[in-house]
mmCIF file of N, CA and C in Angstrom:
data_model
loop_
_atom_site.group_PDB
_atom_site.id
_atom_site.type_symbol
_atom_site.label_atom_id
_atom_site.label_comp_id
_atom_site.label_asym_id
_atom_site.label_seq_id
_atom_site.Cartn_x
_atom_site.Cartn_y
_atom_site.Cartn_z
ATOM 1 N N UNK A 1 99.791 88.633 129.742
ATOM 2 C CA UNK A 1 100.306 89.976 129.509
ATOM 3 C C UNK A 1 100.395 90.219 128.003
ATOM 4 N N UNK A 2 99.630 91.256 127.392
ATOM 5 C CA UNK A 2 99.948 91.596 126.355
ATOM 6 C C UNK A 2 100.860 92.917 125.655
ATOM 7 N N UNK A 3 101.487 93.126 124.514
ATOM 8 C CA UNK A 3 101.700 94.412 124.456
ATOM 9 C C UNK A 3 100.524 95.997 125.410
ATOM 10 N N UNK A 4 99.520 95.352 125.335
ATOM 11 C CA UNK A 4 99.030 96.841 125.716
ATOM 12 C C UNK A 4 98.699 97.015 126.621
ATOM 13 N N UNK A 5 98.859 96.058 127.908
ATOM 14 C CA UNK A 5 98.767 96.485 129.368
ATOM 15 C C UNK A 5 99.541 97.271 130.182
ATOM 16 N N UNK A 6 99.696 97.246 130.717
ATOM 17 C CA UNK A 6 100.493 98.555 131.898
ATOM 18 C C UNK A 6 102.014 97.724 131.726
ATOM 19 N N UNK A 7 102.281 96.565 131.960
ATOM 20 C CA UNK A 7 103.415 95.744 132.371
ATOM 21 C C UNK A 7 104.288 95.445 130.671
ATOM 22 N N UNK A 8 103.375 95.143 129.945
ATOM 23 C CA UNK A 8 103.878 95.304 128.427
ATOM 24 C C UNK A 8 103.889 96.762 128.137
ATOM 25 N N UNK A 9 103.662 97.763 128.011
ATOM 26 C CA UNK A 9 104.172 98.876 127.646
ATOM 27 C C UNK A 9 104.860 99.592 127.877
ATOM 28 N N UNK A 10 105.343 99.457 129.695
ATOM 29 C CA UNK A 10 106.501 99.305 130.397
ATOM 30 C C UNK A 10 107.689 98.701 130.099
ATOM 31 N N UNK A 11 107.300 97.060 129.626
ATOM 32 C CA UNK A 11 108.375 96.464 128.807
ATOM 33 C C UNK A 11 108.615 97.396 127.555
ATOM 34 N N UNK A 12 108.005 97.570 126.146
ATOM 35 C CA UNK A 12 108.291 98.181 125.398
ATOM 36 C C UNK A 12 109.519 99.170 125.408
ATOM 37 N N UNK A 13 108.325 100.295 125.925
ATOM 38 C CA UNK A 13 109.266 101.578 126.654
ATOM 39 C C UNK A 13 110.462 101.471 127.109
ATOM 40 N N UNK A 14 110.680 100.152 127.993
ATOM 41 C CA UNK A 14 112.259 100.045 128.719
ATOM 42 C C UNK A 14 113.206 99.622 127.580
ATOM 43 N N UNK A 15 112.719 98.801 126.508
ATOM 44 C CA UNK A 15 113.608 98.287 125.442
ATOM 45 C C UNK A 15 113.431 99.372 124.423
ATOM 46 N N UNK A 16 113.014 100.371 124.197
ATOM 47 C CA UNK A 16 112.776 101.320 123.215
ATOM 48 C C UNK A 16 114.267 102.264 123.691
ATOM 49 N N UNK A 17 114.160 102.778 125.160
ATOM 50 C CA UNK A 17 115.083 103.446 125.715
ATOM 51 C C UNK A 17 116.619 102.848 125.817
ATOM 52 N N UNK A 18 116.241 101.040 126.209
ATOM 53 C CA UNK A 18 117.583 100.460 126.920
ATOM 54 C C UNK A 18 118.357 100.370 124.854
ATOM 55 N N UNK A 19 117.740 100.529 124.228
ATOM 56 C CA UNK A 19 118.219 100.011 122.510
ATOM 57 C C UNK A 19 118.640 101.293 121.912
ATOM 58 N N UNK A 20 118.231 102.978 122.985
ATOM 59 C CA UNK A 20 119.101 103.684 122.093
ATOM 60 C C UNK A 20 119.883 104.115 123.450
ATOM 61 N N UNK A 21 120.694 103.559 124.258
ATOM 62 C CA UNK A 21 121.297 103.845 125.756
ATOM 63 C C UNK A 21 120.918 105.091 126.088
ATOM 64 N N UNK A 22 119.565 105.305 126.464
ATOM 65 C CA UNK A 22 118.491 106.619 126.825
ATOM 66 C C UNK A 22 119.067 105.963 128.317
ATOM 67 N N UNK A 23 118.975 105.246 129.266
ATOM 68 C CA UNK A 23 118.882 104.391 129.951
ATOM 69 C C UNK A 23 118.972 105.976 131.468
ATOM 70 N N UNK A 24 120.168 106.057 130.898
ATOM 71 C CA UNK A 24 121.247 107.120 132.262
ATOM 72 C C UNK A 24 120.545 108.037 132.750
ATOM 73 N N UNK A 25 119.767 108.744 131.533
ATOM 74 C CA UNK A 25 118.990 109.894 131.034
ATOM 75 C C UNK A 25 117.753 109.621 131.915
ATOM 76 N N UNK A 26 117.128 108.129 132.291
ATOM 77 C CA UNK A 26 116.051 108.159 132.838
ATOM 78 C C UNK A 26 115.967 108.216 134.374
ATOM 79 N N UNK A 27 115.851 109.055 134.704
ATOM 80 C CA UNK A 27 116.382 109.185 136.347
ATOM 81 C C UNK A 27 115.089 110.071 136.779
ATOM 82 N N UNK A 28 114.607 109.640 137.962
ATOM 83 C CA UNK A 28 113.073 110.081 138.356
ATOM 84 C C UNK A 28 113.215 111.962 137.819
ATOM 85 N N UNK A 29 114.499 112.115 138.693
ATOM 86 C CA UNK A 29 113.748 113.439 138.321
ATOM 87 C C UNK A 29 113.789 114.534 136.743
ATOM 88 N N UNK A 30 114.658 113.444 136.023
ATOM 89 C CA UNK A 30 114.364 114.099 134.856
ATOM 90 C C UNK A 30 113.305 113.326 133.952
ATOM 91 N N UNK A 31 112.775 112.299 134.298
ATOM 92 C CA UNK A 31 111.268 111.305 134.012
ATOM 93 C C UNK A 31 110.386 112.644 134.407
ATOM 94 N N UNK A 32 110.277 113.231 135.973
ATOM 95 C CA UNK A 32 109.046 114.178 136.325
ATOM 96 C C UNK A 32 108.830 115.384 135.694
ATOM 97 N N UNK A 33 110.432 115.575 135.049
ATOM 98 C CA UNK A 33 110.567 116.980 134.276
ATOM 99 C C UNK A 33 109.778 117.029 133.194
ATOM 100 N N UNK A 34 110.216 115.988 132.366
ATOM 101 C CA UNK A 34 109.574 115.298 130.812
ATOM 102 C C UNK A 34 107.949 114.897 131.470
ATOM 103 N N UNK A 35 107.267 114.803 132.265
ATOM 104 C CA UNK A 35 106.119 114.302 132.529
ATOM 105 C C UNK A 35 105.393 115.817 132.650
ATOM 106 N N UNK A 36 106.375 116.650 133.260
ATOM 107 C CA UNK A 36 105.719 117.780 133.471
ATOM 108 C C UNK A 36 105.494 118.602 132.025
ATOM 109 N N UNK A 37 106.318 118.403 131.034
ATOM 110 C CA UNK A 37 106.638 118.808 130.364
ATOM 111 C C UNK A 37 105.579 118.775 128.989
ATOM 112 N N UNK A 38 105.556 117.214 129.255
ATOM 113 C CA UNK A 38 104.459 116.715 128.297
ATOM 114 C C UNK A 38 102.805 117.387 128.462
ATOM 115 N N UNK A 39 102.571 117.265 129.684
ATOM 116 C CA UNK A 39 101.046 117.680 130.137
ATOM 117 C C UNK A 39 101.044 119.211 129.969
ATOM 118 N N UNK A 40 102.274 119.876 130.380
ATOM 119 C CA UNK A 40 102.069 121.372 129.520
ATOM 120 C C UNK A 40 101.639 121.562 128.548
ATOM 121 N N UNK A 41 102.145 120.803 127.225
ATOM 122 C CA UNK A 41 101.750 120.280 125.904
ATOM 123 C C UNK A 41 100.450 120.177 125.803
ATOM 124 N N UNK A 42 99.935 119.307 126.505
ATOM 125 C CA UNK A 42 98.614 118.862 126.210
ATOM 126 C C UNK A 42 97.800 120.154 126.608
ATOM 127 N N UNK A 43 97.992 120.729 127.916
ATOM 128 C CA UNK A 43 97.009 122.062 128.280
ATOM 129 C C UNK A 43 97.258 123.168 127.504
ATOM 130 N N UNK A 44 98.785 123.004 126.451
ATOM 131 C CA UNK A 44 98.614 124.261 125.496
ATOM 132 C C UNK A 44 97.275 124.684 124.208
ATOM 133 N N UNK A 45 96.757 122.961 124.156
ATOM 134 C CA UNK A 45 96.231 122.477 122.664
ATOM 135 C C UNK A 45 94.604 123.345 123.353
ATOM 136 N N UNK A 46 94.895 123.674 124.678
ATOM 137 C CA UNK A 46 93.402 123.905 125.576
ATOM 138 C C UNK A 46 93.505 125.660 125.643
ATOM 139 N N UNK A 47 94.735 125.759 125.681
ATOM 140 C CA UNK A 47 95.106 127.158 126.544
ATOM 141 C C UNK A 47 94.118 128.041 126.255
ATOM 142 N N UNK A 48 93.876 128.688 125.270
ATOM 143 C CA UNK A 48 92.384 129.688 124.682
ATOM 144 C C UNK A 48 91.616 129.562 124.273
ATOM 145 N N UNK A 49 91.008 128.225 124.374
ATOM 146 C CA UNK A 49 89.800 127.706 123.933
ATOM 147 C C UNK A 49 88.587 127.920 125.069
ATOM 148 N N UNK A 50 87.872 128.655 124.227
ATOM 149 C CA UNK A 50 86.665 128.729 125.354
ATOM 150 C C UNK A 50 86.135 127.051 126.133
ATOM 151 N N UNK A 51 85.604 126.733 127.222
ATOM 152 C CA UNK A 51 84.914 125.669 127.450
ATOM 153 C C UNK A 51 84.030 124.957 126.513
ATOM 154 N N UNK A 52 83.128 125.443 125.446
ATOM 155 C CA UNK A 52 82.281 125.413 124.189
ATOM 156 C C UNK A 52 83.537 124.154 123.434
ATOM 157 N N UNK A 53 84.945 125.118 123.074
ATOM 158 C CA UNK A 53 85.283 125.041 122.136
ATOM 159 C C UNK A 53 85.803 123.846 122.694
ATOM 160 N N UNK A 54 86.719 123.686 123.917
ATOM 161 C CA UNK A 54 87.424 122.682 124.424
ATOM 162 C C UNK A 54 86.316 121.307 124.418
ATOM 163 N N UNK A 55 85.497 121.363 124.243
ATOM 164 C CA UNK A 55 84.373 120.325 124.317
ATOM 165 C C UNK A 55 84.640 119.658 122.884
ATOM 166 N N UNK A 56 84.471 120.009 121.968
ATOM 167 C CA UNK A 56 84.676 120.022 120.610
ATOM 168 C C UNK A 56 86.316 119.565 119.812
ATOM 169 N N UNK A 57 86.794 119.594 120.919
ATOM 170 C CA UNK A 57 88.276 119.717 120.027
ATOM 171 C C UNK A 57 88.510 118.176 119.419
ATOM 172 N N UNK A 58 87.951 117.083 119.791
ATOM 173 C CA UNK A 58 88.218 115.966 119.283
ATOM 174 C C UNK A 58 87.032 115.795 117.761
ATOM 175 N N UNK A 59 86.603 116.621 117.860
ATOM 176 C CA UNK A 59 85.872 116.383 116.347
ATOM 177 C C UNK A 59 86.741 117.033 115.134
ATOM 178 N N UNK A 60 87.750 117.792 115.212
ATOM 179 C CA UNK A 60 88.548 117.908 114.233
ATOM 180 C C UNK A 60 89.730 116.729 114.306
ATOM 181 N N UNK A 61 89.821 116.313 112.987
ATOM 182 C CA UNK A 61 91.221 115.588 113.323
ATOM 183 C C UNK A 61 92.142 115.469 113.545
ATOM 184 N N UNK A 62 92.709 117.153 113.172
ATOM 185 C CA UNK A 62 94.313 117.726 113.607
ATOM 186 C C UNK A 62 94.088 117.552 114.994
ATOM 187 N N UNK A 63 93.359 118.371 115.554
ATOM 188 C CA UNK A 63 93.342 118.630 116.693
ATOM 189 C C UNK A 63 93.299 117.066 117.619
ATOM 190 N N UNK A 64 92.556 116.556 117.577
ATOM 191 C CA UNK A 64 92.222 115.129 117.932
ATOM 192 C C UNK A 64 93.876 114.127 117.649
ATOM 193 N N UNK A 65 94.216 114.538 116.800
ATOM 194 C CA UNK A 65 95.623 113.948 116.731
ATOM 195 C C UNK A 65 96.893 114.351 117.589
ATOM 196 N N UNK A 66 96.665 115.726 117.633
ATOM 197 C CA UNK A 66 97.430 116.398 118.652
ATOM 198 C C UNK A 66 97.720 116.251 120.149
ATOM 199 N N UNK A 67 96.004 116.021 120.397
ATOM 200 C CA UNK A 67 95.554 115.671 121.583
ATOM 201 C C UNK A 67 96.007 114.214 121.688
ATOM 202 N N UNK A 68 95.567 113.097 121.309
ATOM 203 C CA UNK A 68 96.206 111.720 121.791
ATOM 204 C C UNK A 68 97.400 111.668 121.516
ATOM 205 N N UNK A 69 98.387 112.656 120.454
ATOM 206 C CA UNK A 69 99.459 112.403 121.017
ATOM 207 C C UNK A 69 100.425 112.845 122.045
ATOM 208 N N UNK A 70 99.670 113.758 122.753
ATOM 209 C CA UNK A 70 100.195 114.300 123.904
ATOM 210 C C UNK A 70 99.730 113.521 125.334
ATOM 211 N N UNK A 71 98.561 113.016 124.954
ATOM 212 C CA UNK A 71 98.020 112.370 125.913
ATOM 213 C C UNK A 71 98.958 110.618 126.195
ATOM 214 N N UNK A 72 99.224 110.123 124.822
ATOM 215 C CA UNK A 72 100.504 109.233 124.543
ATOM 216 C C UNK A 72 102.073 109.338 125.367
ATOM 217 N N UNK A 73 102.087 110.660 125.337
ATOM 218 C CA UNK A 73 103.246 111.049 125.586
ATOM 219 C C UNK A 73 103.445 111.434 127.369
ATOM 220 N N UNK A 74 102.360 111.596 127.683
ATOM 221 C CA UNK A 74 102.226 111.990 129.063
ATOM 222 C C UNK A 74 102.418 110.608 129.912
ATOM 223 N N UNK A 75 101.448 109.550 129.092
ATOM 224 C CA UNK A 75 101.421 108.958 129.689
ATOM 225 C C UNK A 75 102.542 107.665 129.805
ATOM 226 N N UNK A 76 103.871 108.064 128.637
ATOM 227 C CA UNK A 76 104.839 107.051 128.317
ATOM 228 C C UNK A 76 105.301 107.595 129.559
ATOM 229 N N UNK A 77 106.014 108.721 129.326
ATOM 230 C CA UNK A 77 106.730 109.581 130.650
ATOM 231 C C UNK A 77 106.242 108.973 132.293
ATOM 232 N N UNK A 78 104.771 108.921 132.351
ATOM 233 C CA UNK A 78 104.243 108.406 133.501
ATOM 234 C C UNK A 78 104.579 106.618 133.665
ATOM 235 N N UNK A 79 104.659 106.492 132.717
ATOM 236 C CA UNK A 79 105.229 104.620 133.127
ATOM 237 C C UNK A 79 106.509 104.840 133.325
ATOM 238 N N UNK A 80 106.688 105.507 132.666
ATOM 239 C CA UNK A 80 108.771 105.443 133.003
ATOM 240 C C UNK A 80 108.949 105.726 133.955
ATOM 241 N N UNK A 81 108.603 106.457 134.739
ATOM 242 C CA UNK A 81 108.753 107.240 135.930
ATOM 243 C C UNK A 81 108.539 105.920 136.801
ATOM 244 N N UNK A 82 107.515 105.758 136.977
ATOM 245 C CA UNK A 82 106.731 104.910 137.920
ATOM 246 C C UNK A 82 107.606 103.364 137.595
ATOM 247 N N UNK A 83 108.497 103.166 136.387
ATOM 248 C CA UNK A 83 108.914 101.339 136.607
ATOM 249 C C UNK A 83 110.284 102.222 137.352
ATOM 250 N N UNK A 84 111.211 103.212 137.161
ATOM 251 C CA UNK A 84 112.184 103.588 137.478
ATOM 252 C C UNK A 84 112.251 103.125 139.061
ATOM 253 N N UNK A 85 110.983 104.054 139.477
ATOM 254 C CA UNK A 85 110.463 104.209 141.027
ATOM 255 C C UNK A 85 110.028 102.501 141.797
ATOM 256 N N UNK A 86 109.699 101.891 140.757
ATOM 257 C CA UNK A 86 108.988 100.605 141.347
ATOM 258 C C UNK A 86 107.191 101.165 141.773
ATOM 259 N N UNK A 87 107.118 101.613 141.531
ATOM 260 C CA UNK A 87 105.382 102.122 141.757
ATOM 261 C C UNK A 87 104.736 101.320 140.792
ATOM 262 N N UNK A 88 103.586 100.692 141.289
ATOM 263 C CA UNK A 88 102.537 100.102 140.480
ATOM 264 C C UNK A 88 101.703 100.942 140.016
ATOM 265 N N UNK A 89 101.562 101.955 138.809
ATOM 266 C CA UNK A 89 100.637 102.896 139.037
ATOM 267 C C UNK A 89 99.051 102.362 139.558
ATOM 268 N N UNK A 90 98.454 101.178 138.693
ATOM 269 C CA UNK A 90 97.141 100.672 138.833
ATOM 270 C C UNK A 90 96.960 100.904 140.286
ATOM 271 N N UNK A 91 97.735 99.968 141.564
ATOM 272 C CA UNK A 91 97.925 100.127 142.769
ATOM 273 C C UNK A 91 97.443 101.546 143.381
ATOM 274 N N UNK A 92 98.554 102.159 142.639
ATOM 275 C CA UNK A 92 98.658 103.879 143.492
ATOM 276 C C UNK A 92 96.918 104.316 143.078
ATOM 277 N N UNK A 93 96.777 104.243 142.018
ATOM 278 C CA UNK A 93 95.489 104.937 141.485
ATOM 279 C C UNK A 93 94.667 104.385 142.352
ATOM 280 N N UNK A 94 94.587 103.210 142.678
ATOM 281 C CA UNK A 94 93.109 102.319 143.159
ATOM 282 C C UNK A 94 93.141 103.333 144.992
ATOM 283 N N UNK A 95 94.809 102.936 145.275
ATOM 284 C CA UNK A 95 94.932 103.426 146.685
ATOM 285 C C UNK A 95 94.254 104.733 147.105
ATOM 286 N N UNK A 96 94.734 105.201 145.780
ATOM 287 C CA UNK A 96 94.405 106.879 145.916
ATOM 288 C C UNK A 96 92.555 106.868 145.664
ATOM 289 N N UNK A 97 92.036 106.217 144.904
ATOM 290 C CA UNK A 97 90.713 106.441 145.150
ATOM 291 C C UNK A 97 90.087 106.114 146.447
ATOM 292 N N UNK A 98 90.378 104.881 146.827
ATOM 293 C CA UNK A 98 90.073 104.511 148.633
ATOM 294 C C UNK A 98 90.356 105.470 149.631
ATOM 295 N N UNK A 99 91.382 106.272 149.615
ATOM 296 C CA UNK A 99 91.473 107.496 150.514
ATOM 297 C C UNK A 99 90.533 108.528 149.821
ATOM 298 N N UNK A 100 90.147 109.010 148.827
ATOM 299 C CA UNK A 100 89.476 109.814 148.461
ATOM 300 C C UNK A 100 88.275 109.955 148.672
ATOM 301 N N UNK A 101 87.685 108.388 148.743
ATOM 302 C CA UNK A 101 86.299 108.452 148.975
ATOM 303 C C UNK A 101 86.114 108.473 150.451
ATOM 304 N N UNK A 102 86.658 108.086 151.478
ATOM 305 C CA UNK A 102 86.646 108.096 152.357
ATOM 306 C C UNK A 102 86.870 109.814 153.086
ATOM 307 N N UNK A 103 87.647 110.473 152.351
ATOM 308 C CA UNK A 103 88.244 112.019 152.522
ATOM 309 C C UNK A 103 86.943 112.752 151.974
ATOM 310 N N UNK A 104 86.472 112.202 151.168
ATOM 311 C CA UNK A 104 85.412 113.113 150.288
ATOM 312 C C UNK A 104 84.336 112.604 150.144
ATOM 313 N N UNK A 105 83.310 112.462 151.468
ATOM 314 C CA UNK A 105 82.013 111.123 151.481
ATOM 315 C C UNK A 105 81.203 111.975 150.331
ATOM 316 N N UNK A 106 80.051 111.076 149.775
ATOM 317 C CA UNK A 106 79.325 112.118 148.663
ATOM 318 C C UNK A 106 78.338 112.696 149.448
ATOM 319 N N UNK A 107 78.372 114.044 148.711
ATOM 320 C CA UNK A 107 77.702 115.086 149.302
ATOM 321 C C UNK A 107 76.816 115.669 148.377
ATOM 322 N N UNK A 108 75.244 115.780 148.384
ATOM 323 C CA UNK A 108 74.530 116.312 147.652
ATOM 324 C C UNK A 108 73.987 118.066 148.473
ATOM 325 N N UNK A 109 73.524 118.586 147.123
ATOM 326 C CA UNK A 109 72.973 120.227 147.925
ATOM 327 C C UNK A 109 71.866 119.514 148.765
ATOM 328 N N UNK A 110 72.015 120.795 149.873
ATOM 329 C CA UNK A 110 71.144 120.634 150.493
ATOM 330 C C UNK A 110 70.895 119.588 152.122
ATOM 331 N N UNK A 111 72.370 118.749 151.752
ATOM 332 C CA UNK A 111 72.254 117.865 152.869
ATOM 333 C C UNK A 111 73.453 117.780 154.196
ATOM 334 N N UNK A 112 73.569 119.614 154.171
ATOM 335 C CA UNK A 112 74.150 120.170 155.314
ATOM 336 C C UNK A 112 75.300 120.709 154.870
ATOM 337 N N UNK A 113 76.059 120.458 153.789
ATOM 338 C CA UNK A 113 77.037 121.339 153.073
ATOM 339 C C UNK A 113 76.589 122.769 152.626
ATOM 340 N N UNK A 114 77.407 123.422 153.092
ATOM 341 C CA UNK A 114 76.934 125.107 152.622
ATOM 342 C C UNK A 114 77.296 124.978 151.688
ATOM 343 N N UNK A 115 76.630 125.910 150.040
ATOM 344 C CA UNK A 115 77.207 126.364 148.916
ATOM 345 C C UNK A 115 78.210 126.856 149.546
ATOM 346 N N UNK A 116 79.489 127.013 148.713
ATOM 347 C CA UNK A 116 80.427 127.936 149.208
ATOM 348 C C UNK A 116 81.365 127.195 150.293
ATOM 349 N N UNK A 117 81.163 126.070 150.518
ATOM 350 C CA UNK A 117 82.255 125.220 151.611
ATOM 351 C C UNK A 117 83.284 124.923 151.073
ATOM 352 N N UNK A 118 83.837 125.327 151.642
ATOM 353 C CA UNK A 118 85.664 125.229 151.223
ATOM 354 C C UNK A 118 85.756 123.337 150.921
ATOM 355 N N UNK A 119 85.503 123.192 151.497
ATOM 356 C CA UNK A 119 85.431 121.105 151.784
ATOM 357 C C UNK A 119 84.530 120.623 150.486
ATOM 358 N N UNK A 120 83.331 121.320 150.312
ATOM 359 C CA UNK A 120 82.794 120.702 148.775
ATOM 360 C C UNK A 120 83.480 120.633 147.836
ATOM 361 N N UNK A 121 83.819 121.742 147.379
ATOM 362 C CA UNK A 121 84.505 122.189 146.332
ATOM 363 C C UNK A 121 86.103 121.627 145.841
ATOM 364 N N UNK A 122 86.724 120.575 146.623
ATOM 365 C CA UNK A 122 87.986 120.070 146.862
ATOM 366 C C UNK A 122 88.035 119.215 145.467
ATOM 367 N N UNK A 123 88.932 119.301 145.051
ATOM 368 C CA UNK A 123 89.710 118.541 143.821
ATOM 369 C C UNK A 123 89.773 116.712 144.005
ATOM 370 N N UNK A 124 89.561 116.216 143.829
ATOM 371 C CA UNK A 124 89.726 114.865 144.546
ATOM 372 C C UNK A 124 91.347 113.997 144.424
ATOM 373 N N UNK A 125 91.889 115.262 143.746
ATOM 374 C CA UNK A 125 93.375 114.452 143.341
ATOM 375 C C UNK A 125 94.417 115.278 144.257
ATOM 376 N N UNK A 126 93.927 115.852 145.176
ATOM 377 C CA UNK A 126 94.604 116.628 146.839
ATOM 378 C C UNK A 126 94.682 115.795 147.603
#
């Protein structure tokens, strides 16, 4: 285990919080608030950027800085949450892809899916 795996940054995080008594404060549902909170953040840095532009945004450096640190921040919130809960995220993620592929076999045009099927078009994180 090093600092930068899932289980060390978890550690970190818990001694970052338990060293300024954040501790009380971390309670799932104000972890989901701050999680929600953060990823708002991140889709603001997007909010009026054409698709063109949103492609591009990591070639400036402000911007690129902005962006990983929201992306940082989303994702501290998301470990906290998840050691609070006892959730393995790696676990959940892997789980969640095995139902997905199975929910969502691959489908190319043409091989009986209508354009326009409500079922193609599905998000894979539903």
């Amino acid at each position: 285990m090093t600092d930068n795996d899932v289980e060390g940054l978890q550690r970190r995080l818990a001694e970052f919080a338990a060293a300024r008594d954040w501790q009380p404060y971390h309670t799932p549902k104000n972890l989901a608030a701050a999680l929600s909170v953060e990823a708002a953040e991140l889709l603001e840095i997007f909010q009026w950027l054409t698709p063109e532009q949103a492609e591009q945004v990591m070639d400036d450096p402000g911007s690129a800085h902005r962006v990983a640190d929201e992306v940082a921040d989303v994702l501290a919130y998301l470990l906290q949450f998840c050691e609070v809960l006892g959730v393995d995220p790696l676990a959940a993620l892997a789980a969640k892809i095995d139902r997905n592929e199975v929910r969502f076999p691959v489908r190319r045009r043409g091989d009986g899916g209508e354009e326009g099927d409500s079922t193609a078009d599905r998000h894979s994180s539903e």
